[in-house]
Amino acid sequence: MNNIMLDLETLATTSDAVVVSIGAVAFDPTTGVLGERFYVELQDLEYQQSLGRKISANTVRWWLDQGPIVQRALADTPMEHVDRVDMRTALERFARYIERNGDREALIWGNGADFDNMILGSLYQSAGYKAPWSYGRNRCYRTLKALGIARGVIPPNRAGVHHNALDDAVHQTEHLTTILACLGPR
Ligand SMILES: [Mg+2]
């Protein structure tokens, strides 16, 4: 599998946002079969700020409107069985994850490609790392979602926690493969 749906939870909506969590799932766009999942929370948010990354007041307000399960990604103590790691460990793990799921052929989907993909690429830059995929591999779920709405494609039922980065990635993948199926055979 070399398609990867990426979802981030962040503390701003600009490309230099502080990143709270990284979720992803590998998938086969033809069959909709899901592969390896990825989820980490980042513990060193202040460190990201010290590198110049941003927290927006409006986004903090948005977090305050979310339920307690979503907010645990930001709380001092993570939920049980959740990996909470420092920024560089998270980025190294995600790079290994891409290597295992398509490596240089990996296509990275974001909602949109100018949001999740840009922010994560920028986080690699902040860490002094090269992003493990090139811009030519960016794919935009937001564009396909709009196309699906325009064609009356009914999204699949939503499972999991809204705004949990992994649950969002899984839902977005299920929605995307539904839309691709409606667009006809490849
Ligand atoms: Mg999300």
mmCIF file with all atom_site columns, C-alpha atoms and ligand atoms in Angstrom:
data_model
loop_
_atom_site.group_PDB
_atom_site.id
_atom_site.type_symbol
_atom_site.label_atom_id
_atom_site.label_alt_id
_atom_site.label_comp_id
_atom_site.label_asym_id
_atom_site.label_entity_id
_atom_site.label_seq_id
_atom_site.pdbx_PDB_ins_code
_atom_site.Cartn_x
_atom_site.Cartn_y
_atom_site.Cartn_z
_atom_site.occupancy
_atom_site.B_iso_or_equiv
_atom_site.pdbx_formal_charge
_atom_site.auth_seq_id
_atom_site.auth_comp_id
_atom_site.auth_asym_id
_atom_site.auth_atom_id
_atom_site.pdbx_PDB_model_num
ATOM   1   C  CA . MET A 1 1   ? 0.000   0.000  0.000   1.00 0.00 ? 1   MET A CA 1
ATOM   2   C  CA . ASN A 1 2   ? 1.444   3.342  -0.944  1.00 0.00 ? 2   ASN A CA 1
ATOM   3   C  CA . ASN A 1 3   ? -1.487  5.691  -0.279  1.00 0.00 ? 3   ASN A CA 1
ATOM   4   C  CA . ILE A 1 4   ? -1.428  7.326  3.136   1.00 0.00 ? 4   ILE A CA 1
ATOM   5   C  CA . MET A 1 5   ? -4.194  9.498  4.586   1.00 0.00 ? 5   MET A CA 1
ATOM   6   C  CA . LEU A 1 6   ? -2.708  12.026 6.999   1.00 0.00 ? 6   LEU A CA 1
ATOM   7   C  CA . ASP A 1 7   ? -4.547  14.005 9.654   1.00 0.00 ? 7   ASP A CA 1
ATOM   8   C  CA . LEU A 1 8   ? -3.084  16.435 12.168  1.00 0.00 ? 8   LEU A CA 1
ATOM   9   C  CA . GLU A 1 9   ? -4.515  18.166 15.177  1.00 0.00 ? 9   GLU A CA 1
ATOM   10  C  CA . THR A 1 10  ? -2.848  21.536 15.633  1.00 0.00 ? 10  THR A CA 1
ATOM   11  C  CA . LEU A 1 11  ? -2.886  24.734 17.673  1.00 0.00 ? 11  LEU A CA 1
ATOM   12  C  CA . ALA A 1 12  ? -3.199  27.049 14.661  1.00 0.00 ? 12  ALA A CA 1
ATOM   13  C  CA . THR A 1 13  ? -4.265  26.752 11.038  1.00 0.00 ? 13  THR A CA 1
ATOM   14  C  CA . THR A 1 14  ? -1.149  28.227 9.442   1.00 0.00 ? 14  THR A CA 1
ATOM   15  C  CA . SER A 1 15  ? 1.679   26.092 8.060   1.00 0.00 ? 15  SER A CA 1
ATOM   16  C  CA . ASP A 1 16  ? 3.870   27.021 11.053  1.00 0.00 ? 16  ASP A CA 1
ATOM   17  C  CA . ALA A 1 17  ? 1.281   25.731 13.570  1.00 0.00 ? 17  ALA A CA 1
ATOM   18  C  CA . VAL A 1 18  ? 2.244   23.834 16.719  1.00 0.00 ? 18  VAL A CA 1
ATOM   19  C  CA . VAL A 1 19  ? 1.294   20.192 16.066  1.00 0.00 ? 19  VAL A CA 1
ATOM   20  C  CA . VAL A 1 20  ? -0.520  18.292 18.823  1.00 0.00 ? 20  VAL A CA 1
ATOM   21  C  CA . SER A 1 21  ? -1.031  14.909 17.184  1.00 0.00 ? 21  SER A CA 1
ATOM   22  C  CA . ILE A 1 22  ? -0.295  13.044 13.967  1.00 0.00 ? 22  ILE A CA 1
ATOM   23  C  CA . GLY A 1 23  ? -2.651  10.349 12.699  1.00 0.00 ? 23  GLY A CA 1
ATOM   24  C  CA . ALA A 1 24  ? -2.429  8.356  9.487   1.00 0.00 ? 24  ALA A CA 1
ATOM   25  C  CA . VAL A 1 25  ? -3.654  5.203  7.819   1.00 0.00 ? 25  VAL A CA 1
ATOM   26  C  CA . ALA A 1 26  ? -2.305  3.424  4.744   1.00 0.00 ? 26  ALA A CA 1
ATOM   27  C  CA . PHE A 1 27  ? -4.901  2.266  2.243   1.00 0.00 ? 27  PHE A CA 1
ATOM   28  C  CA . ASP A 1 28  ? -5.558  0.799  -1.164  1.00 0.00 ? 28  ASP A CA 1
ATOM   29  C  CA . PRO A 1 29  ? -7.684  3.350  -3.077  1.00 0.00 ? 29  PRO A CA 1
ATOM   30  C  CA . THR A 1 30  ? -9.058  0.695  -5.442  1.00 0.00 ? 30  THR A CA 1
ATOM   31  C  CA . THR A 1 31  ? -10.362 -1.734 -2.827  1.00 0.00 ? 31  THR A CA 1
ATOM   32  C  CA . GLY A 1 32  ? -10.693 0.567  0.176   1.00 0.00 ? 32  GLY A CA 1
ATOM   33  C  CA . VAL A 1 33  ? -8.720  -1.930 2.270   1.00 0.00 ? 33  VAL A CA 1
ATOM   34  C  CA . LEU A 1 34  ? -6.990  -0.220 5.187   1.00 0.00 ? 34  LEU A CA 1
ATOM   35  C  CA . GLY A 1 35  ? -3.403  -1.009 6.159   1.00 0.00 ? 35  GLY A CA 1
ATOM   36  C  CA . GLU A 1 36  ? -1.003  0.099  8.856   1.00 0.00 ? 36  GLU A CA 1
ATOM   37  C  CA . ARG A 1 37  ? -2.217  2.833  11.184  1.00 0.00 ? 37  ARG A CA 1
ATOM   38  C  CA . PHE A 1 38  ? -0.115  5.543  12.826  1.00 0.00 ? 38  PHE A CA 1
ATOM   39  C  CA . TYR A 1 39  ? -0.850  7.732  15.819  1.00 0.00 ? 39  TYR A CA 1
ATOM   40  C  CA . VAL A 1 40  ? 1.354   9.793  18.096  1.00 0.00 ? 40  VAL A CA 1
ATOM   41  C  CA . GLU A 1 41  ? 0.831   12.791 20.322  1.00 0.00 ? 41  GLU A CA 1
ATOM   42  C  CA . LEU A 1 42  ? 3.574   15.353 20.748  1.00 0.00 ? 42  LEU A CA 1
ATOM   43  C  CA . GLN A 1 43  ? 4.658   16.222 24.237  1.00 0.00 ? 43  GLN A CA 1
ATOM   44  C  CA . ASP A 1 44  ? 7.004   19.160 23.662  1.00 0.00 ? 44  ASP A CA 1
ATOM   45  C  CA . LEU A 1 45  ? 4.570   21.832 22.481  1.00 0.00 ? 45  LEU A CA 1
ATOM   46  C  CA . GLU A 1 46  ? 6.553   24.589 24.175  1.00 0.00 ? 46  GLU A CA 1
ATOM   47  C  CA . TYR A 1 47  ? 9.677   23.422 22.395  1.00 0.00 ? 47  TYR A CA 1
ATOM   48  C  CA . GLN A 1 48  ? 7.842   23.802 19.073  1.00 0.00 ? 48  GLN A CA 1
ATOM   49  C  CA . GLN A 1 49  ? 6.989   27.370 20.117  1.00 0.00 ? 49  GLN A CA 1
ATOM   50  C  CA . SER A 1 50  ? 10.644  28.034 20.895  1.00 0.00 ? 50  SER A CA 1
ATOM   51  C  CA . LEU A 1 51  ? 11.368  27.111 17.249  1.00 0.00 ? 51  LEU A CA 1
ATOM   52  C  CA . GLY A 1 52  ? 8.936   29.832 16.153  1.00 0.00 ? 52  GLY A CA 1
ATOM   53  C  CA . ARG A 1 53  ? 5.852   27.677 15.660  1.00 0.00 ? 53  ARG A CA 1
ATOM   54  C  CA . LYS A 1 54  ? 2.495   29.319 16.351  1.00 0.00 ? 54  LYS A CA 1
ATOM   55  C  CA . ILE A 1 55  ? -0.506  28.962 18.640  1.00 0.00 ? 55  ILE A CA 1
ATOM   56  C  CA . SER A 1 56  ? -3.624  30.858 17.594  1.00 0.00 ? 56  SER A CA 1
ATOM   57  C  CA . ALA A 1 57  ? -6.177  32.189 20.090  1.00 0.00 ? 57  ALA A CA 1
ATOM   58  C  CA . ASN A 1 58  ? -9.045  31.167 17.800  1.00 0.00 ? 58  ASN A CA 1
ATOM   59  C  CA . THR A 1 59  ? -7.772  27.617 17.581  1.00 0.00 ? 59  THR A CA 1
ATOM   60  C  CA . VAL A 1 60  ? -7.414  27.469 21.389  1.00 0.00 ? 60  VAL A CA 1
ATOM   61  C  CA . ARG A 1 61  ? -11.070 28.548 21.603  1.00 0.00 ? 61  ARG A CA 1
ATOM   62  C  CA . TRP A 1 62  ? -11.940 25.778 19.170  1.00 0.00 ? 62  TRP A CA 1
ATOM   63  C  CA . TRP A 1 63  ? -10.185 23.241 21.441  1.00 0.00 ? 63  TRP A CA 1
ATOM   64  C  CA . LEU A 1 64  ? -12.201 24.523 24.425  1.00 0.00 ? 64  LEU A CA 1
ATOM   65  C  CA . ASP A 1 65  ? -15.388 23.695 22.523  1.00 0.00 ? 65  ASP A CA 1
ATOM   66  C  CA . GLN A 1 66  ? -14.345 20.069 22.008  1.00 0.00 ? 66  GLN A CA 1
ATOM   67  C  CA . GLY A 1 67  ? -15.248 17.146 24.234  1.00 0.00 ? 67  GLY A CA 1
ATOM   68  C  CA . PRO A 1 68  ? -12.949 15.812 26.962  1.00 0.00 ? 68  PRO A CA 1
ATOM   69  C  CA . ILE A 1 69  ? -11.762 12.843 24.871  1.00 0.00 ? 69  ILE A CA 1
ATOM   70  C  CA . VAL A 1 70  ? -10.499 15.141 22.120  1.00 0.00 ? 70  VAL A CA 1
ATOM   71  C  CA . GLN A 1 71  ? -8.973  17.500 24.679  1.00 0.00 ? 71  GLN A CA 1
ATOM   72  C  CA . ARG A 1 72  ? -6.928  14.685 26.223  1.00 0.00 ? 72  ARG A CA 1
ATOM   73  C  CA . ALA A 1 73  ? -4.581  14.956 23.208  1.00 0.00 ? 73  ALA A CA 1
ATOM   74  C  CA . LEU A 1 74  ? -3.648  18.371 24.591  1.00 0.00 ? 74  LEU A CA 1
ATOM   75  C  CA . ALA A 1 75  ? -3.856  17.636 28.332  1.00 0.00 ? 75  ALA A CA 1
ATOM   76  C  CA . ASP A 1 76  ? -0.765  17.069 30.438  1.00 0.00 ? 76  ASP A CA 1
ATOM   77  C  CA . THR A 1 77  ? -1.573  13.396 30.918  1.00 0.00 ? 77  THR A CA 1
ATOM   78  C  CA . PRO A 1 78  ? -2.303  11.403 27.772  1.00 0.00 ? 78  PRO A CA 1
ATOM   79  C  CA . MET A 1 79  ? -5.001  8.759  27.592  1.00 0.00 ? 79  MET A CA 1
ATOM   80  C  CA . GLU A 1 80  ? -3.880  5.261  28.484  1.00 0.00 ? 80  GLU A CA 1
ATOM   81  C  CA . HIS A 1 81  ? -2.121  3.327  25.673  1.00 0.00 ? 81  HIS A CA 1
ATOM   82  C  CA . VAL A 1 82  ? -1.412  6.532  23.719  1.00 0.00 ? 82  VAL A CA 1
ATOM   83  C  CA . ASP A 1 83  ? 2.112   7.219  22.498  1.00 0.00 ? 83  ASP A CA 1
ATOM   84  C  CA . ARG A 1 84  ? 3.193   10.675 23.638  1.00 0.00 ? 84  ARG A CA 1
ATOM   85  C  CA . VAL A 1 85  ? 6.657   11.436 22.275  1.00 0.00 ? 85  VAL A CA 1
ATOM   86  C  CA . ASP A 1 86  ? 8.921   14.397 21.550  1.00 0.00 ? 86  ASP A CA 1
ATOM   87  C  CA . MET A 1 87  ? 8.734   16.135 18.177  1.00 0.00 ? 87  MET A CA 1
ATOM   88  C  CA . ARG A 1 88  ? 11.823  14.550 16.636  1.00 0.00 ? 88  ARG A CA 1
ATOM   89  C  CA . THR A 1 89  ? 10.852  11.037 17.713  1.00 0.00 ? 89  THR A CA 1
ATOM   90  C  CA . ALA A 1 90  ? 7.399   11.588 16.197  1.00 0.00 ? 90  ALA A CA 1
ATOM   91  C  CA . LEU A 1 91  ? 8.893   12.804 12.916  1.00 0.00 ? 91  LEU A CA 1
ATOM   92  C  CA . GLU A 1 92  ? 11.417  9.952  12.786  1.00 0.00 ? 92  GLU A CA 1
ATOM   93  C  CA . ARG A 1 93  ? 8.645   7.433  13.427  1.00 0.00 ? 93  ARG A CA 1
ATOM   94  C  CA . PHE A 1 94  ? 6.473   8.943  10.706  1.00 0.00 ? 94  PHE A CA 1
ATOM   95  C  CA . ALA A 1 95  ? 9.400   8.814  8.260   1.00 0.00 ? 95  ALA A CA 1
ATOM   96  C  CA . ARG A 1 96  ? 9.850   5.059  9.041   1.00 0.00 ? 96  ARG A CA 1
ATOM   97  C  CA . TYR A 1 97  ? 6.096   4.610  8.619   1.00 0.00 ? 97  TYR A CA 1
ATOM   98  C  CA . ILE A 1 98  ? 6.278   6.113  5.113   1.00 0.00 ? 98  ILE A CA 1
ATOM   99  C  CA . GLU A 1 99  ? 9.248   3.859  4.327   1.00 0.00 ? 99  GLU A CA 1
ATOM   100 C  CA . ARG A 1 100 ? 7.133   0.826  5.235   1.00 0.00 ? 100 ARG A CA 1
ATOM   101 C  CA . ASN A 1 101 ? 4.137   2.067  3.229   1.00 0.00 ? 101 ASN A CA 1
ATOM   102 C  CA . GLY A 1 102 ? 5.315   2.953  -0.242  1.00 0.00 ? 102 GLY A CA 1
ATOM   103 C  CA . ASP A 1 103 ? 8.580   4.686  0.612   1.00 0.00 ? 103 ASP A CA 1
ATOM   104 C  CA . ARG A 1 104 ? 9.450   6.901  -2.374  1.00 0.00 ? 104 ARG A CA 1
ATOM   105 C  CA . GLU A 1 105 ? 6.223   5.897  -4.114  1.00 0.00 ? 105 GLU A CA 1
ATOM   106 C  CA . ALA A 1 106 ? 4.061   6.928  -1.146  1.00 0.00 ? 106 ALA A CA 1
ATOM   107 C  CA . LEU A 1 107 ? 1.201   9.330  -1.917  1.00 0.00 ? 107 LEU A CA 1
ATOM   108 C  CA . ILE A 1 108 ? 0.272   11.537 1.038   1.00 0.00 ? 108 ILE A CA 1
ATOM   109 C  CA . TRP A 1 109 ? -3.366  12.647 1.258   1.00 0.00 ? 109 TRP A CA 1
ATOM   110 C  CA . GLY A 1 110 ? -4.399  15.583 3.430   1.00 0.00 ? 110 GLY A CA 1
ATOM   111 C  CA . ASN A 1 111 ? -7.558  17.599 4.090   1.00 0.00 ? 111 ASN A CA 1
ATOM   112 C  CA . GLY A 1 112 ? -6.320  19.528 2.137   1.00 0.00 ? 112 GLY A CA 1
ATOM   113 C  CA . ALA A 1 113 ? -2.882  19.004 0.746   1.00 0.00 ? 113 ALA A CA 1
ATOM   114 C  CA . ASP A 1 114 ? -2.234  22.652 1.677   1.00 0.00 ? 114 ASP A CA 1
ATOM   115 C  CA . PHE A 1 115 ? -3.144  21.979 5.322   1.00 0.00 ? 115 PHE A CA 1
ATOM   116 C  CA . ASP A 1 116 ? -1.955  18.707 6.882   1.00 0.00 ? 116 ASP A CA 1
ATOM   117 C  CA . ASN A 1 117 ? 0.769   18.064 4.301   1.00 0.00 ? 117 ASN A CA 1
ATOM   118 C  CA . MET A 1 118 ? 2.109   21.627 4.450   1.00 0.00 ? 118 MET A CA 1
ATOM   119 C  CA . ILE A 1 119 ? 2.089   21.772 8.251   1.00 0.00 ? 119 ILE A CA 1
ATOM   120 C  CA . LEU A 1 120 ? 3.827   18.426 8.671   1.00 0.00 ? 120 LEU A CA 1
ATOM   121 C  CA . GLY A 1 121 ? 6.377   19.336 5.994   1.00 0.00 ? 121 GLY A CA 1
ATOM   122 C  CA . SER A 1 122 ? 7.012   22.574 7.841   1.00 0.00 ? 122 SER A CA 1
ATOM   123 C  CA . LEU A 1 123 ? 7.428   20.688 11.131  1.00 0.00 ? 123 LEU A CA 1
ATOM   124 C  CA . TYR A 1 124 ? 10.140  18.558 9.495   1.00 0.00 ? 124 TYR A CA 1
ATOM   125 C  CA . GLN A 1 125 ? 11.803  21.802 8.444   1.00 0.00 ? 125 GLN A CA 1
ATOM   126 C  CA . SER A 1 126 ? 11.604  23.184 12.016  1.00 0.00 ? 126 SER A CA 1
ATOM   127 C  CA . ALA A 1 127 ? 13.321  20.012 13.233  1.00 0.00 ? 127 ALA A CA 1
ATOM   128 C  CA . GLY A 1 128 ? 16.081  20.459 10.649  1.00 0.00 ? 128 GLY A CA 1
ATOM   129 C  CA . TYR A 1 129 ? 14.926  17.337 8.820   1.00 0.00 ? 129 TYR A CA 1
ATOM   130 C  CA . LYS A 1 130 ? 14.104  16.809 5.177   1.00 0.00 ? 130 LYS A CA 1
ATOM   131 C  CA . ALA A 1 131 ? 10.451  15.830 4.728   1.00 0.00 ? 131 ALA A CA 1
ATOM   132 C  CA . PRO A 1 132 ? 10.220  12.113 3.827   1.00 0.00 ? 132 PRO A CA 1
ATOM   133 C  CA . TRP A 1 133 ? 8.046   12.779 0.771   1.00 0.00 ? 133 TRP A CA 1
ATOM   134 C  CA . SER A 1 134 ? 8.255   15.313 -2.053  1.00 0.00 ? 134 SER A CA 1
ATOM   135 C  CA . TYR A 1 135 ? 5.568   17.854 -3.008  1.00 0.00 ? 135 TYR A CA 1
ATOM   136 C  CA . GLY A 1 136 ? 4.821   15.856 -6.133  1.00 0.00 ? 136 GLY A CA 1
ATOM   137 C  CA . ARG A 1 137 ? 3.408   13.145 -3.845  1.00 0.00 ? 137 ARG A CA 1
ATOM   138 C  CA . ASN A 1 138 ? 0.841   15.432 -2.185  1.00 0.00 ? 138 ASN A CA 1
ATOM   139 C  CA . ARG A 1 139 ? -2.792  14.461 -2.776  1.00 0.00 ? 139 ARG A CA 1
ATOM   140 C  CA . CYS A 1 140 ? -5.835  16.505 -1.773  1.00 0.00 ? 140 CYS A CA 1
ATOM   141 C  CA . TYR A 1 141 ? -8.774  14.765 -0.094  1.00 0.00 ? 141 TYR A CA 1
ATOM   142 C  CA . ARG A 1 142 ? -10.585 18.121 0.255   1.00 0.00 ? 142 ARG A CA 1
ATOM   143 C  CA . THR A 1 143 ? -10.814 18.480 -3.538  1.00 0.00 ? 143 THR A CA 1
ATOM   144 C  CA . LEU A 1 144 ? -12.191 14.959 -3.985  1.00 0.00 ? 144 LEU A CA 1
ATOM   145 C  CA . LYS A 1 145 ? -14.614 15.546 -1.097  1.00 0.00 ? 145 LYS A CA 1
ATOM   146 C  CA . ALA A 1 146 ? -16.038 18.605 -2.894  1.00 0.00 ? 146 ALA A CA 1
ATOM   147 C  CA . LEU A 1 147 ? -16.318 16.593 -6.100  1.00 0.00 ? 147 LEU A CA 1
ATOM   148 C  CA . GLY A 1 148 ? -18.177 13.860 -4.170  1.00 0.00 ? 148 GLY A CA 1
ATOM   149 C  CA . ILE A 1 149 ? -20.637 16.374 -2.696  1.00 0.00 ? 149 ILE A CA 1
ATOM   150 C  CA . ALA A 1 150 ? -21.207 17.904 -6.141  1.00 0.00 ? 150 ALA A CA 1
ATOM   151 C  CA . ARG A 1 151 ? -22.046 14.444 -7.520  1.00 0.00 ? 151 ARG A CA 1
ATOM   152 C  CA . GLY A 1 152 ? -24.300 13.513 -4.629  1.00 0.00 ? 152 GLY A CA 1
ATOM   153 C  CA . VAL A 1 153 ? -22.065 10.783 -3.195  1.00 0.00 ? 153 VAL A CA 1
ATOM   154 C  CA . ILE A 1 154 ? -23.321 9.864  0.297   1.00 0.00 ? 154 ILE A CA 1
ATOM   155 C  CA . PRO A 1 155 ? -20.436 9.726  2.795   1.00 0.00 ? 155 PRO A CA 1
ATOM   156 C  CA . PRO A 1 156 ? -20.118 6.472  4.785   1.00 0.00 ? 156 PRO A CA 1
ATOM   157 C  CA . ASN A 1 157 ? -21.293 6.474  8.406   1.00 0.00 ? 157 ASN A CA 1
ATOM   158 C  CA . ARG A 1 158 ? -18.822 8.046  10.734  1.00 0.00 ? 158 ARG A CA 1
ATOM   159 C  CA . ALA A 1 159 ? -17.180 5.929  13.464  1.00 0.00 ? 159 ALA A CA 1
ATOM   160 C  CA . GLY A 1 160 ? -14.640 6.924  16.101  1.00 0.00 ? 160 GLY A CA 1
ATOM   161 C  CA . VAL A 1 161 ? -13.959 10.255 17.752  1.00 0.00 ? 161 VAL A CA 1
ATOM   162 C  CA . HIS A 1 162 ? -14.344 13.441 15.703  1.00 0.00 ? 162 HIS A CA 1
ATOM   163 C  CA . HIS A 1 163 ? -11.019 15.319 15.720  1.00 0.00 ? 163 HIS A CA 1
ATOM   164 C  CA . ASN A 1 164 ? -8.972  12.393 16.904  1.00 0.00 ? 164 ASN A CA 1
ATOM   165 C  CA . ALA A 1 165 ? -6.279  12.462 14.217  1.00 0.00 ? 165 ALA A CA 1
ATOM   166 C  CA . LEU A 1 166 ? -6.327  8.685  13.607  1.00 0.00 ? 166 LEU A CA 1
ATOM   167 C  CA . ASP A 1 167 ? -10.123 8.346  13.632  1.00 0.00 ? 167 ASP A CA 1
ATOM   168 C  CA . ASP A 1 168 ? -10.364 11.322 11.264  1.00 0.00 ? 168 ASP A CA 1
ATOM   169 C  CA . ALA A 1 169 ? -7.783  9.770  8.926   1.00 0.00 ? 169 ALA A CA 1
ATOM   170 C  CA . VAL A 1 170 ? -9.721  6.480  8.856   1.00 0.00 ? 170 VAL A CA 1
ATOM   171 C  CA . HIS A 1 171 ? -13.025 8.223  8.176   1.00 0.00 ? 171 HIS A CA 1
ATOM   172 C  CA . GLN A 1 172 ? -11.507 10.418 5.467   1.00 0.00 ? 172 GLN A CA 1
ATOM   173 C  CA . THR A 1 173 ? -10.062 7.302  3.804   1.00 0.00 ? 173 THR A CA 1
ATOM   174 C  CA . GLU A 1 174 ? -13.435 5.526  3.840   1.00 0.00 ? 174 GLU A CA 1
ATOM   175 C  CA . HIS A 1 175 ? -15.064 8.613  2.386   1.00 0.00 ? 175 HIS A CA 1
ATOM   176 C  CA . LEU A 1 176 ? -12.371 9.033  -0.259  1.00 0.00 ? 176 LEU A CA 1
ATOM   177 C  CA . THR A 1 177 ? -12.571 5.415  -1.441  1.00 0.00 ? 177 THR A CA 1
ATOM   178 C  CA . THR A 1 178 ? -16.387 5.718  -1.637  1.00 0.00 ? 178 THR A CA 1
ATOM   179 C  CA . ILE A 1 179 ? -15.985 8.767  -3.879  1.00 0.00 ? 179 ILE A CA 1
ATOM   180 C  CA . LEU A 1 180 ? -13.326 7.081  -6.028  1.00 0.00 ? 180 LEU A CA 1
ATOM   181 C  CA . ALA A 1 181 ? -15.603 4.056  -6.472  1.00 0.00 ? 181 ALA A CA 1
ATOM   182 C  CA . CYS A 1 182 ? -18.414 6.373  -7.652  1.00 0.00 ? 182 CYS A CA 1
ATOM   183 C  CA . LEU A 1 183 ? -16.119 8.016  -10.181 1.00 0.00 ? 183 LEU A CA 1
ATOM   184 C  CA . GLY A 1 184 ? -15.930 4.691  -11.999 1.00 0.00 ? 184 GLY A CA 1
ATOM   185 C  CA . PRO A 1 185 ? -13.389 1.972  -12.729 1.00 0.00 ? 185 PRO A CA 1
ATOM   186 C  CA . ARG A 1 186 ? -9.745  2.964  -12.848 1.00 0.00 ? 186 ARG A CA 1
HETATM 187 MG MG . MG  B 2 .   ? -8.671  16.022 12.313  1.00 0.00 ? 1   MG  B MG 1
#
